[in-house]
Short mmCIF file of C-alpha atoms in Angstrom, two decimals:
data_model
loop_
_atom_site.label_atom_id
_atom_site.label_comp_id
_atom_site.label_asym_id
_atom_site.label_seq_id
_atom_site.Cartn_x
_atom_site.Cartn_y
_atom_site.Cartn_z
CA MET D 1 120.33 99.26 140.44
CA GLU D 2 118.51 96.74 138.28
CA PRO D 3 120.64 93.97 136.74
CA PRO D 4 121.56 94.23 133.09
CA VAL D 5 120.01 91.90 130.55
CA ARG D 6 120.62 90.98 126.98
CA LEU D 7 118.53 89.51 124.20
CA ALA D 8 119.92 86.07 123.41
CA SER D 9 119.92 84.62 119.91
CA THR D 10 116.87 82.55 120.77
CA GLY D 11 114.92 85.68 121.66
CA THR D 12 114.91 84.75 125.40
CA ILE D 13 115.99 87.50 127.80
CA ILE D 14 118.92 86.20 129.90
CA HIS D 15 120.08 88.17 132.94
CA GLY D 16 123.56 88.60 134.34
CA VAL D 17 125.76 90.77 136.51
CA SER D 18 128.47 93.20 135.48
CA VAL D 19 132.17 92.50 135.92
CA GLY D 20 132.27 95.31 138.48
CA GLU D 21 129.59 93.58 140.54
CA VAL D 22 131.46 90.27 140.31
CA LEU D 23 134.49 91.95 141.90
CA GLY D 24 132.28 92.92 144.83
CA VAL D 25 131.51 89.36 145.98
CA SER D 26 133.23 88.24 149.18
CA THR D 27 135.38 85.54 147.62
CA LEU D 28 136.99 88.14 145.36
CA ALA D 29 137.55 90.72 148.07
CA GLU D 30 141.30 90.41 147.60
CA ALA D 31 141.15 90.31 143.78
CA ARG D 32 142.78 93.15 141.87
CA LEU D 33 141.90 94.67 138.49
CA ILE D 34 145.14 95.04 136.55
CA ALA D 35 143.78 96.18 133.13
CA GLY D 36 140.60 96.96 131.14
CA GLU D 37 138.86 99.20 133.67
CA SER D 38 136.61 100.66 130.96
CA GLY D 39 135.08 97.20 130.51
CA LEU D 40 133.75 96.79 134.05
CA GLY D 41 130.22 97.17 132.68
CA ARG D 42 130.54 93.99 130.58
CA ILE D 43 127.93 91.39 131.44
CA VAL D 44 128.79 88.06 133.09
CA GLN D 45 126.18 85.36 132.53
CA ARG D 46 128.28 82.23 133.03
CA LEU D 47 131.69 81.13 134.27
CA ASN D 48 134.27 78.80 132.73
CA VAL D 49 137.64 77.38 133.68
CA MET D 50 140.52 77.29 131.17
CA GLU D 51 142.84 74.36 131.87
CA VAL D 52 143.17 72.94 128.36
CA PRO D 53 145.18 74.41 125.46
CA ASP D 54 142.26 74.59 123.00
CA ILE D 55 139.93 76.57 125.30
CA LEU D 56 138.98 78.99 122.50
CA ALA D 57 136.87 76.28 120.90
CA TRP D 58 134.75 75.98 124.06
CA VAL D 59 134.23 79.52 125.32
CA LYS D 60 130.92 81.35 124.96
CA PRO D 61 129.92 85.04 124.93
CA HIS D 62 129.45 86.77 128.31
CA GLU D 63 131.66 84.33 130.19
CA LEU D 64 134.08 85.06 132.99
CA LEU D 65 137.07 82.85 132.26
CA LEU D 66 139.10 81.55 135.25
CA THR D 67 142.61 80.13 134.80
CA THR D 68 145.86 79.36 136.59
CA GLY D 69 147.73 79.76 133.31
CA TYR D 70 148.49 76.02 133.26
CA PRO D 71 147.75 75.58 129.49
CA LEU D 72 150.09 78.48 128.73
CA ARG D 73 153.00 77.51 130.97
CA ASN D 74 155.11 76.30 128.07
CA THR D 75 154.00 78.94 125.56
CA PRO D 76 154.00 82.31 127.34
CA GLN D 77 154.18 84.01 123.97
CA SER D 78 150.50 82.99 123.44
CA LEU D 79 149.42 85.38 126.17
CA GLY D 80 149.91 88.38 123.90
CA ARG D 81 147.23 87.17 121.50
CA LEU D 82 144.90 85.65 124.09
CA VAL D 83 143.11 88.88 125.07
CA ALA D 84 142.23 89.75 121.46
CA ASP D 85 140.95 86.21 120.82
CA LEU D 86 138.75 86.23 123.93
CA ASP D 87 137.42 89.72 123.21
CA GLU D 88 136.59 88.72 119.65
CA ARG D 89 134.50 85.83 120.99
CA GLY D 90 132.51 88.15 123.28
CA LEU D 91 133.90 87.08 126.63
CA SER D 92 133.41 89.39 129.60
CA ALA D 93 136.71 89.12 131.46
CA LEU D 94 139.72 86.93 132.27
CA ALA D 95 140.67 86.14 135.88
CA ILE D 96 144.07 84.54 136.44
CA LYS D 97 146.18 83.22 139.32
CA LEU D 98 149.87 84.07 138.95
CA GLY D 99 152.93 82.48 140.51
CA ARG D 100 152.30 78.81 140.03
CA TYR D 101 152.50 78.33 136.26
CA VAL D 102 152.80 81.90 134.96
CA ASP D 103 154.83 84.40 136.95
CA GLU D 104 153.67 87.61 135.28
CA LEU D 105 151.54 88.88 132.40
CA PRO D 106 153.32 90.36 129.38
CA GLU D 107 153.16 94.15 129.11
CA GLU D 108 151.73 93.71 125.62
CA MET D 109 148.81 91.75 127.08
CA VAL D 110 148.04 94.44 129.67
CA GLU D 111 148.19 97.22 127.07
CA GLN D 112 145.93 95.31 124.74
CA ALA D 113 143.38 94.70 127.51
CA ASP D 114 143.32 98.42 128.32
CA ARG D 115 142.93 99.29 124.65
CA LEU D 116 140.02 96.83 124.17
CA GLY D 117 138.36 97.55 127.53
CA PHE D 118 138.75 93.86 128.41
CA PRO D 119 139.08 93.38 132.20
CA LEU D 120 142.06 91.38 133.46
CA ILE D 121 141.64 90.31 137.08
CA LEU D 122 144.40 89.01 139.34
CA LEU D 123 142.96 86.37 141.67
CA PRO D 124 144.22 85.75 145.22
CA ASN D 125 146.01 82.43 145.55
CA ASP D 126 144.04 81.27 148.59
CA VAL D 127 140.64 81.29 146.84
CA GLY D 128 139.45 78.16 145.08
CA PHE D 129 137.73 78.26 141.71
CA ASP D 130 134.83 76.28 143.14
CA ASP D 131 134.15 79.02 145.72
CA ILE D 132 134.16 81.66 143.00
CA LEU D 133 131.92 79.56 140.76
CA ASN D 134 129.40 78.86 143.52
CA GLN D 135 129.14 82.41 144.78
CA VAL D 136 129.01 84.21 141.43
CA LEU D 137 126.61 81.72 139.84
CA THR D 138 124.37 81.94 142.89
CA ASP D 139 124.34 85.73 142.59
CA ILE D 140 123.50 85.50 138.88
CA LEU D 141 120.65 83.04 139.46
CA ASN D 142 119.26 84.98 142.40
CA ARG D 143 119.40 88.19 140.42
CA GLN D 144 117.74 86.55 137.43
CA ALA D 145 114.99 85.13 139.62
CA ALA D 146 114.39 88.57 141.16
CA VAL D 147 114.21 90.26 137.77
CA LEU D 148 111.86 87.61 136.39
CA ALA D 149 109.67 87.94 139.46
CA ARG D 150 109.56 91.71 138.97
CA ALA D 151 108.65 91.30 135.32
CA GLU D 152 105.94 88.78 136.20
CA GLU D 153 104.51 91.12 138.83
CA ALA D 154 104.50 93.95 136.29
CA HIS D 155 102.77 91.70 133.75
CA ARG D 156 100.02 90.80 136.25
CA ALA D 157 99.50 94.46 137.07
CA LEU D 158 99.24 95.36 133.37
CA VAL D 159 96.83 92.52 132.61
CA GLN D 160 94.69 93.60 135.55
CA VAL D 161 94.48 97.07 133.98
CA VAL D 162 93.03 95.54 130.81
CA LEU D 163 90.68 93.19 132.69
CA ALA D 164 89.34 96.22 134.55
CA GLY D 165 88.48 97.83 131.19
CA GLY D 166 91.45 100.15 130.97
CA GLY D 167 92.81 101.44 127.68
CA LEU D 168 96.15 102.74 126.41
CA ASN D 169 96.04 105.70 128.82
CA GLU D 170 95.81 103.36 131.80
CA VAL D 171 98.50 101.01 130.42
CA ALA D 172 100.85 103.96 129.90
CA ALA D 173 100.16 105.24 133.42
CA GLU D 174 100.89 101.82 134.93
CA VAL D 175 104.18 101.47 133.05
CA SER D 176 105.20 105.00 134.03
CA GLN D 177 104.60 104.17 137.69
CA LEU D 178 106.35 100.79 137.53
CA LEU D 179 109.51 102.10 135.86
CA ASP D 180 109.47 105.73 137.03
CA VAL D 181 109.72 106.95 133.42
CA SER D 182 107.60 108.94 130.98
CA VAL D 183 105.71 106.74 128.51
CA ALA D 184 103.95 107.26 125.18
CA ALA D 185 101.87 104.87 123.08
CA VAL D 186 102.36 105.65 119.39
CA ASP D 187 100.39 104.26 116.43
CA GLY D 188 101.89 103.03 113.17
CA SER D 189 101.81 106.50 111.59
CA GLY D 190 103.67 108.12 114.50
CA ARG D 191 100.58 109.69 116.12
CA VAL D 192 100.75 109.74 119.93
CA LEU D 193 97.71 107.94 121.34
CA ALA D 194 98.43 108.06 125.08
CA THR D 195 101.06 109.49 127.46
CA ALA D 196 101.95 109.32 131.13
CA GLY D 197 104.58 110.97 133.32
CA PRO D 198 105.65 114.50 134.26
CA ALA D 199 104.46 117.07 131.72
CA GLU D 200 107.95 118.39 130.95
CA HIS D 201 109.29 114.88 130.32
CA VAL D 202 106.29 113.99 128.15
CA ALA D 203 106.98 117.13 126.11
CA VAL D 204 110.56 115.94 125.45
CA LEU D 205 109.23 112.51 124.49
CA ARG D 206 106.68 113.98 122.08
CA GLU D 207 109.31 116.18 120.46
CA SER D 208 111.62 113.22 119.95
CA ILE D 209 108.82 111.16 118.38
CA SER D 210 107.67 113.94 116.06
CA ARG D 211 111.22 114.84 115.02
CA GLU D 212 112.79 111.44 114.47
CA GLY D 213 110.07 108.88 115.08
CA PRO D 214 110.23 106.53 118.09
CA PRO D 215 113.94 106.16 118.96
CA ARG D 216 115.58 102.80 118.52
CA THR D 217 116.62 100.89 121.62
CA PRO D 218 120.43 100.65 121.90
CA ALA D 219 122.34 97.43 122.29
CA SER D 220 121.87 95.55 125.56
CA GLY D 221 124.01 96.01 128.60
CA ARG D 222 123.80 99.78 128.80
CA ALA D 223 121.42 102.21 130.45
CA ARG D 224 119.79 104.74 128.15
CA SER D 225 117.43 107.70 128.13
CA PHE D 226 115.03 106.32 125.49
CA ALA D 227 113.66 102.86 124.83
CA SER D 228 111.14 101.73 122.23
CA VAL D 229 109.41 98.39 121.64
CA PRO D 230 106.91 97.46 118.89
CA VAL D 231 103.24 96.63 119.47
CA LEU D 232 102.44 93.55 117.37
CA ALA D 233 99.13 91.70 117.11
CA GLY D 234 97.93 89.20 114.53
CA GLY D 235 101.04 89.70 112.44
CA HIS D 236 100.31 93.43 112.12
CA HIS D 237 102.39 96.32 113.40
CA HIS D 238 100.16 98.60 115.46
CA GLY D 239 102.74 101.07 116.70
CA ARG D 240 105.22 101.30 119.59
CA ILE D 241 105.55 101.86 123.32
CA VAL D 242 108.23 104.49 123.95
CA ALA D 243 109.80 105.39 127.33
CA TYR D 244 111.97 108.31 128.36
CA SER D 245 114.11 108.79 131.48
CA PRO D 246 115.89 112.16 131.79
CA SER D 247 118.50 110.54 134.07
CA GLY D 248 119.27 107.83 131.49
CA ALA D 249 118.26 105.10 133.92
CA ILE D 250 116.37 102.77 131.55
CA ARG D 251 118.10 99.38 131.68
CA ASP D 252 117.55 96.18 129.75
CA SER D 253 115.37 94.73 132.51
CA ASP D 254 113.09 97.75 132.07
CA VAL D 255 112.95 97.04 128.35
CA GLY D 256 111.70 93.56 129.27
CA ILE D 257 108.81 95.14 131.15
CA LEU D 258 108.16 97.47 128.22
CA GLU D 259 107.88 94.38 126.02
CA ARG D 260 105.27 92.97 128.41
CA ALA D 261 103.47 96.31 128.24
CA ALA D 262 103.56 96.13 124.43
CA THR D 263 101.88 92.70 124.58
CA VAL D 264 99.16 94.09 126.83
CA ALA D 265 98.82 97.14 124.56
CA ALA D 266 98.30 94.76 121.64
CA LEU D 267 95.34 93.27 123.56
CA VAL D 268 93.94 96.77 124.05
CA VAL D 269 94.39 97.60 120.37
CA THR D 270 92.74 94.41 119.10
CA ARG D 271 89.88 94.86 121.56
CA GLN D 272 89.40 98.43 120.34
CA GLU D 273 89.53 97.28 116.72
CA ALA D 274 86.75 94.80 117.41
CA VAL D 275 84.68 97.54 119.04
CA ASN D 276 85.42 99.89 116.14
CA ALA D 277 84.35 97.24 113.62
CA VAL D 278 80.95 96.89 115.32
CA GLU D 279 80.56 100.66 115.62
CA SER D 280 81.53 101.12 111.97
CA LYS D 281 78.82 98.69 110.94
CA TYR D 282 76.23 100.57 113.01
CA ARG D 283 77.40 103.90 111.57
CA ALA D 284 77.28 102.58 108.01
CA ASP D 285 73.82 101.04 108.49
CA PHE D 286 72.47 104.24 109.99
CA LEU D 287 73.96 106.49 107.31
CA ARG D 288 72.64 104.18 104.59
CA ASP D 289 69.14 104.47 106.12
CA VAL D 290 69.49 108.27 106.22
CA LEU D 291 70.58 108.45 102.57
CA THR D 292 67.76 106.19 101.42
CA GLY D 293 65.08 108.00 103.47
CA ARG D 294 64.43 105.12 105.88
CA ALA D 295 65.86 106.65 109.08
CA GLY D 296 62.70 108.44 110.25
CA THR D 297 61.99 112.09 110.89
CA ALA D 298 64.61 114.82 110.63
CA GLU D 299 64.54 115.26 114.42
CA ARG D 300 65.21 111.54 114.98
CA VAL D 301 68.00 111.53 112.40
CA THR D 302 69.64 114.56 113.97
CA ALA D 303 69.47 113.06 117.47
CA ARG D 304 70.92 109.69 116.45
CA ALA D 305 73.61 111.35 114.35
CA ARG D 306 74.67 113.39 117.36
CA ALA D 307 75.35 110.12 119.23
CA PHE D 308 77.94 109.28 116.54
CA GLY D 309 79.48 112.75 116.79
CA TRP D 310 77.87 113.88 113.50
CA ASP D 311 76.08 117.17 112.89
CA LEU D 312 73.44 116.62 110.18
CA ALA D 313 71.24 119.55 111.15
CA ARG D 314 73.46 122.13 109.39
CA PRO D 315 73.73 122.72 105.62
CA VAL D 316 75.94 119.94 104.24
CA THR D 317 77.33 118.51 101.02
CA VAL D 318 77.29 114.80 100.25
CA LEU D 319 80.40 113.24 98.71
CA VAL D 320 80.52 109.78 97.15
CA ALA D 321 83.88 108.14 96.50
CA GLU D 322 83.41 105.07 94.32
CA LEU D 323 86.20 102.61 93.50
CA ASP D 324 87.11 102.53 89.84
CA PRO D 325 86.97 99.12 88.12
CA ASP D 326 89.98 96.77 87.82
CA GLY D 327 91.29 97.30 91.37
CA ASP D 328 91.65 94.81 94.23
CA GLU D 329 88.32 95.69 95.80
CA ARG D 330 88.76 94.00 99.16
CA SER D 331 92.04 95.63 100.20
CA ALA D 332 91.30 98.86 98.32
CA GLN D 333 87.93 99.34 100.00
CA ASP D 334 89.42 99.10 103.51
CA ARG D 335 92.13 101.57 102.54
CA LEU D 336 89.55 103.88 100.94
CA VAL D 337 87.52 104.03 104.16
CA ALA D 338 90.66 104.74 106.21
CA CYS D 339 91.82 107.54 103.90
CA TRP D 340 88.43 109.25 103.85
CA THR D 341 88.04 108.89 107.62
CA ALA D 342 91.42 110.56 108.14
CA ALA D 343 90.60 113.32 105.65
CA MET D 344 87.27 114.01 107.36
CA ARG D 345 88.98 114.12 110.75
CA ARG D 346 91.24 116.88 109.44
CA HIS D 347 88.65 118.94 107.54
CA ASP D 348 85.38 118.38 109.40
CA PRO D 349 85.46 116.36 112.66
CA ARG D 350 81.65 116.67 112.96
CA GLY D 351 81.08 115.33 109.46
CA ALA D 352 79.71 111.84 108.80
CA VAL D 353 81.69 109.21 106.93
CA ALA D 354 81.00 105.51 106.37
CA GLY D 355 82.01 102.78 103.98
CA PHE D 356 79.52 100.79 101.93
CA SER D 357 80.28 97.77 99.74
CA HIS D 358 81.95 99.61 96.82
CA GLU D 359 81.97 103.22 97.95
CA VAL D 360 82.55 105.65 100.78
CA VAL D 361 80.00 108.34 101.58
CA ALA D 362 80.94 111.53 103.43
CA VAL D 363 78.64 114.31 104.61
CA VAL D 364 80.61 117.52 105.16
CA ASP D 365 79.82 121.09 106.14
CA ALA D 366 78.60 122.94 103.03
CA SER D 367 81.08 125.75 103.71
CA ILE D 368 84.05 123.39 103.28
CA ASP D 369 85.65 122.98 99.86
CA ALA D 370 84.60 119.44 98.94
CA THR D 371 87.24 119.23 96.22
CA ARG D 372 90.01 119.78 98.78
CA VAL D 373 88.65 116.97 100.96
CA ALA D 374 88.55 114.63 97.95
CA LYS D 375 92.08 115.54 96.90
CA ASP D 376 93.34 115.03 100.45
CA ALA D 377 91.87 111.52 100.55
CA ALA D 378 93.14 110.78 97.03
CA SER D 379 96.66 111.84 98.00
CA ALA D 380 96.75 109.31 100.86
CA PHE D 381 95.05 106.64 98.73
CA ALA D 382 97.75 107.02 96.06
CA ASP D 383 100.03 104.91 98.28
CA VAL D 384 98.25 101.76 97.08
CA PRO D 385 98.39 101.79 93.25
CA PRO D 386 96.96 100.76 90.88
CA ALA D 387 93.59 101.27 92.62
CA THR D 388 91.85 104.63 92.08
CA PHE D 389 88.46 106.11 92.91
CA SER D 390 86.15 108.69 91.39
CA THR D 391 84.39 111.28 93.53
CA GLY D 392 81.08 113.05 93.06
CA SER D 393 79.68 115.89 95.14
CA SER D 394 76.10 117.08 95.50
CA ARG D 395 74.45 120.45 95.75
CA PRO D 396 74.29 121.85 99.30
CA SER D 397 71.61 120.12 101.35
CA PRO D 398 69.82 122.36 103.90
CA GLY D 399 68.94 119.53 106.28
CA ALA D 400 68.57 115.81 106.95
CA GLU D 401 65.30 115.50 105.01
CA THR D 402 67.02 116.36 101.70
CA LEU D 403 70.03 114.08 102.16
CA PRO D 404 68.58 111.23 100.01
CA GLU D 405 68.34 113.62 97.04
CA ALA D 406 71.85 114.93 97.69
CA TYR D 407 73.20 111.36 97.86
CA SER D 408 71.60 110.57 94.49
CA GLN D 409 73.20 113.67 92.99
CA ALA D 410 76.66 112.80 94.35
CA LEU D 411 76.41 109.20 93.13
CA LYS D 412 75.43 110.33 89.62
CA ALA D 413 78.22 112.91 89.61
CA ALA D 414 80.79 110.25 90.50
CA ARG D 415 79.62 107.86 87.77
CA VAL D 416 79.13 110.47 85.06
CA GLY D 417 82.46 112.07 85.96
CA ARG D 418 84.22 108.72 85.52
CA GLN D 419 82.58 108.19 82.12
CA LEU D 420 83.51 111.66 80.92
CA HIS D 421 86.97 112.11 82.44
CA GLY D 422 88.19 108.61 83.21
CA PRO D 423 89.23 106.99 86.54
CA GLY D 424 90.10 109.28 89.42
CA ALA D 425 87.69 112.02 88.31
CA VAL D 426 86.26 114.57 90.76
CA ALA D 427 82.91 115.95 89.54
CA HIS D 428 80.25 118.24 91.00
CA PHE D 429 76.64 117.60 90.13
CA ASP D 430 76.04 121.19 89.05
CA GLN D 431 79.03 121.08 86.69
CA LEU D 432 77.80 118.17 84.60
CA GLY D 433 75.90 120.43 82.19
CA VAL D 434 73.62 118.52 79.85
CA TYR D 435 74.86 115.27 81.32
CA ARG D 436 73.17 116.29 84.57
CA LEU D 437 69.82 116.39 82.80
CA LEU D 438 70.46 113.12 81.01
CA SER D 439 71.48 111.42 84.26
CA LEU D 440 68.11 112.32 85.76
CA VAL D 441 66.35 110.08 83.21
CA ASN D 442 65.82 106.87 85.14
CA ASP D 443 64.67 104.85 82.13
CA THR D 444 68.00 104.12 80.44
CA ASP D 445 66.26 101.85 77.90
CA GLU D 446 64.39 104.88 76.66
CA LEU D 447 67.65 106.81 76.33
CA HIS D 448 69.26 104.04 74.32
CA ALA D 449 66.17 103.77 72.12
CA PHE D 450 66.47 107.50 71.45
CA VAL D 451 70.11 106.99 70.41
CA ARG D 452 69.20 104.19 67.98
CA GLU D 453 66.34 106.18 66.47
CA THR D 454 68.42 109.34 66.06
CA LEU D 455 71.79 107.92 64.92
CA GLY D 456 70.44 104.94 63.04
CA PRO D 457 73.29 102.67 61.87
CA LEU D 458 75.87 104.95 63.50
CA ALA D 459 74.61 103.93 66.95
CA ALA D 460 76.31 100.54 66.68
CA ASP D 461 80.00 99.69 66.47
CA ALA D 462 79.61 96.69 64.17
CA ASP D 463 81.40 98.62 61.42
CA ALA D 464 84.69 100.38 62.25
CA GLU D 465 83.67 103.22 59.91
CA ASN D 466 80.75 104.08 62.22
CA ALA D 467 83.02 105.38 64.98
CA ASP D 468 84.95 107.44 62.42
CA LEU D 469 81.75 108.99 61.04
CA ARG D 470 80.48 109.74 64.56
CA ARG D 471 83.72 111.56 65.28
CA THR D 472 83.28 113.64 62.14
CA LEU D 473 79.66 114.43 63.10
CA GLN D 474 80.67 115.41 66.64
CA VAL D 475 83.36 117.86 65.48
CA LEU D 476 80.98 119.36 62.90
CA LEU D 477 78.39 120.00 65.60
CA GLU D 478 81.00 121.38 68.01
CA THR D 479 82.20 123.90 65.35
CA ASN D 480 78.64 124.89 64.42
CA LEU D 481 79.05 123.29 60.93
CA ASN D 482 82.26 125.22 60.18
CA VAL D 483 83.61 122.98 57.41
CA ALA D 484 87.05 124.59 57.23
CA GLU D 485 87.65 124.37 61.01
CA THR D 486 86.36 120.79 61.12
CA ALA D 487 88.70 119.77 58.29
CA ARG D 488 91.60 121.39 60.12
CA ARG D 489 90.83 119.58 63.39
CA LEU D 490 90.39 116.21 61.70
CA HIS D 491 93.28 116.71 59.27
CA PHE D 492 90.99 116.09 56.27
CA HIS D 493 91.08 117.70 52.87
CA TYR D 494 88.18 120.12 52.37
CA ASN D 495 86.69 118.00 49.55
CA THR D 496 87.04 114.82 51.63
CA LEU D 497 85.06 116.42 54.42
CA ARG D 498 82.34 117.60 51.95
CA TYR D 499 82.05 113.99 50.78
CA ARG D 500 81.68 112.77 54.40
CA ILE D 501 79.01 115.39 55.14
CA GLY D 502 77.03 114.14 52.17
CA LYS D 503 77.29 110.57 53.43
CA LEU D 504 76.19 111.59 56.93
CA GLU D 505 73.14 113.41 55.55
CA ARG D 506 72.13 110.35 53.54
CA LEU D 507 72.27 108.29 56.75
CA LEU D 508 70.83 110.79 59.26
CA GLY D 509 68.87 113.39 57.29
CA ASN D 510 69.48 116.99 56.26
CA PHE D 511 70.98 118.10 59.60
CA THR D 512 72.86 121.03 58.03
CA ASP D 513 69.53 122.78 57.45
CA ASP D 514 67.51 121.40 60.39
CA PRO D 515 68.48 122.86 63.81
CA HIS D 516 66.09 120.49 65.65
CA LEU D 517 67.79 117.48 64.08
CA ARG D 518 71.18 118.90 65.06
CA LEU D 519 69.97 119.20 68.69
CA ASN D 520 68.76 115.59 68.64
CA LEU D 521 72.06 114.40 67.16
CA THR D 522 74.02 116.31 69.80
CA LEU D 523 71.97 114.79 72.61
CA ALA D 524 72.27 111.29 71.10
CA LEU D 525 76.07 111.61 70.97
CA HIS D 526 76.10 112.75 74.62
CA VAL D 527 73.97 109.78 75.66
CA LEU D 528 76.22 107.44 73.71
CA ARG D 529 79.23 108.89 75.53
CA MET D 530 77.48 108.13 78.83
CA ARG D 531 77.09 104.46 77.92
CA GLY D 532 77.26 102.23 80.97
CA ILE D 533 75.73 104.73 83.39
#
């Protein structure tokens, strides 16, 4: 049986032996347990001798206290309270020699020791305290040295796994073999990344993780069925290493080895993150070349995409998720990539996804509902307010050669959708209506010139009345010049609206009788609404 350990206040693991094991040393062969049998599992890490009245000021947790009762010879009534005081201070046991200064222990003291599970040991008179101290302390130090040597050997074995190129699967297998337990490596979201051990035990471990999360490790000094330690690297929590023993044989010394395994797992995780960062850059560079038409022939694109696990030879839809303004771009962009990557993993594992400077681009199977993918990513991204993103989707693209056009459509849909519907919009290129046609005009200066020529002074916002008149014009056009309906919508008196129509015609021309002018005015208002695109 491995020796018990505890986590000291300094964070250093200190080993000891149980009270039951102390009673097994040769110098205590004639010792007798007279109370507190349920506390034989208490841990002894040091020994002390009580021969002064104020011993309570000097005792420490996990001590075995030896005494002849000399300080209590004149105050036997103090014995009744002594057990409670020692137990309160975390001592392991009290060993006493009777007959010289104290003839017998009060019944109250024995009952209290049994109630608290605090061992009371009657020492033989022919054994010196120095013999007990030497033998028990030697056992403690030898046991501690053995446990530390075992932990160091386990650490070397685990490091060798990493140096040989092993990953979490190999680390889990090594820990399982060292401790004879089932092991799982779990990421920060509770997803099991690697397991080792008998299949039926791993199944129990998985069920426990999925049902309750990785179980907490109980207080030291007791064996347990589950143990869990965090994997920390660079100040970040990367998950946990969880162990399961159906026989409940995981002791604190095993937890120490699990902590070493967690350190090694942190090395594996950071190494993998570095590899992933390089791979992400290559994926993003390649996808950017594909979407801008610089990646070569369709056959070359398809072959290279297959190396990344992407299928670009099938009909696909391009999605562009672009961060809305006023967010913390650096942190939000990383989170945006993570959310879209997770969403793509769920909906289309063969789809392509990569993050650019201010956007994420995903290429999904055309048969998949792109809106569902976008909403899935948005739901996860909602955990980091106030940042939001707008999403645009393209028409189906039959192959790699048409992906640049599809990317342009998705990008325009995202930007027009934001202008029309605000942050967080999800827009499809084919659903933009007239805005789709306007977005295809690359010369925005020409569009703005058209607005100025058509709306005249109403194109500018220098006068607050201009926006009010534009609103009146827009509602008139939307109602097909229905004066009564327009007055109702704008809450104007009929005569007030007739006056405004007259003013608009003096500024813009006789649009009530000229359908071509009405079309131009409608388009100009649409372009003005798309300002900034």
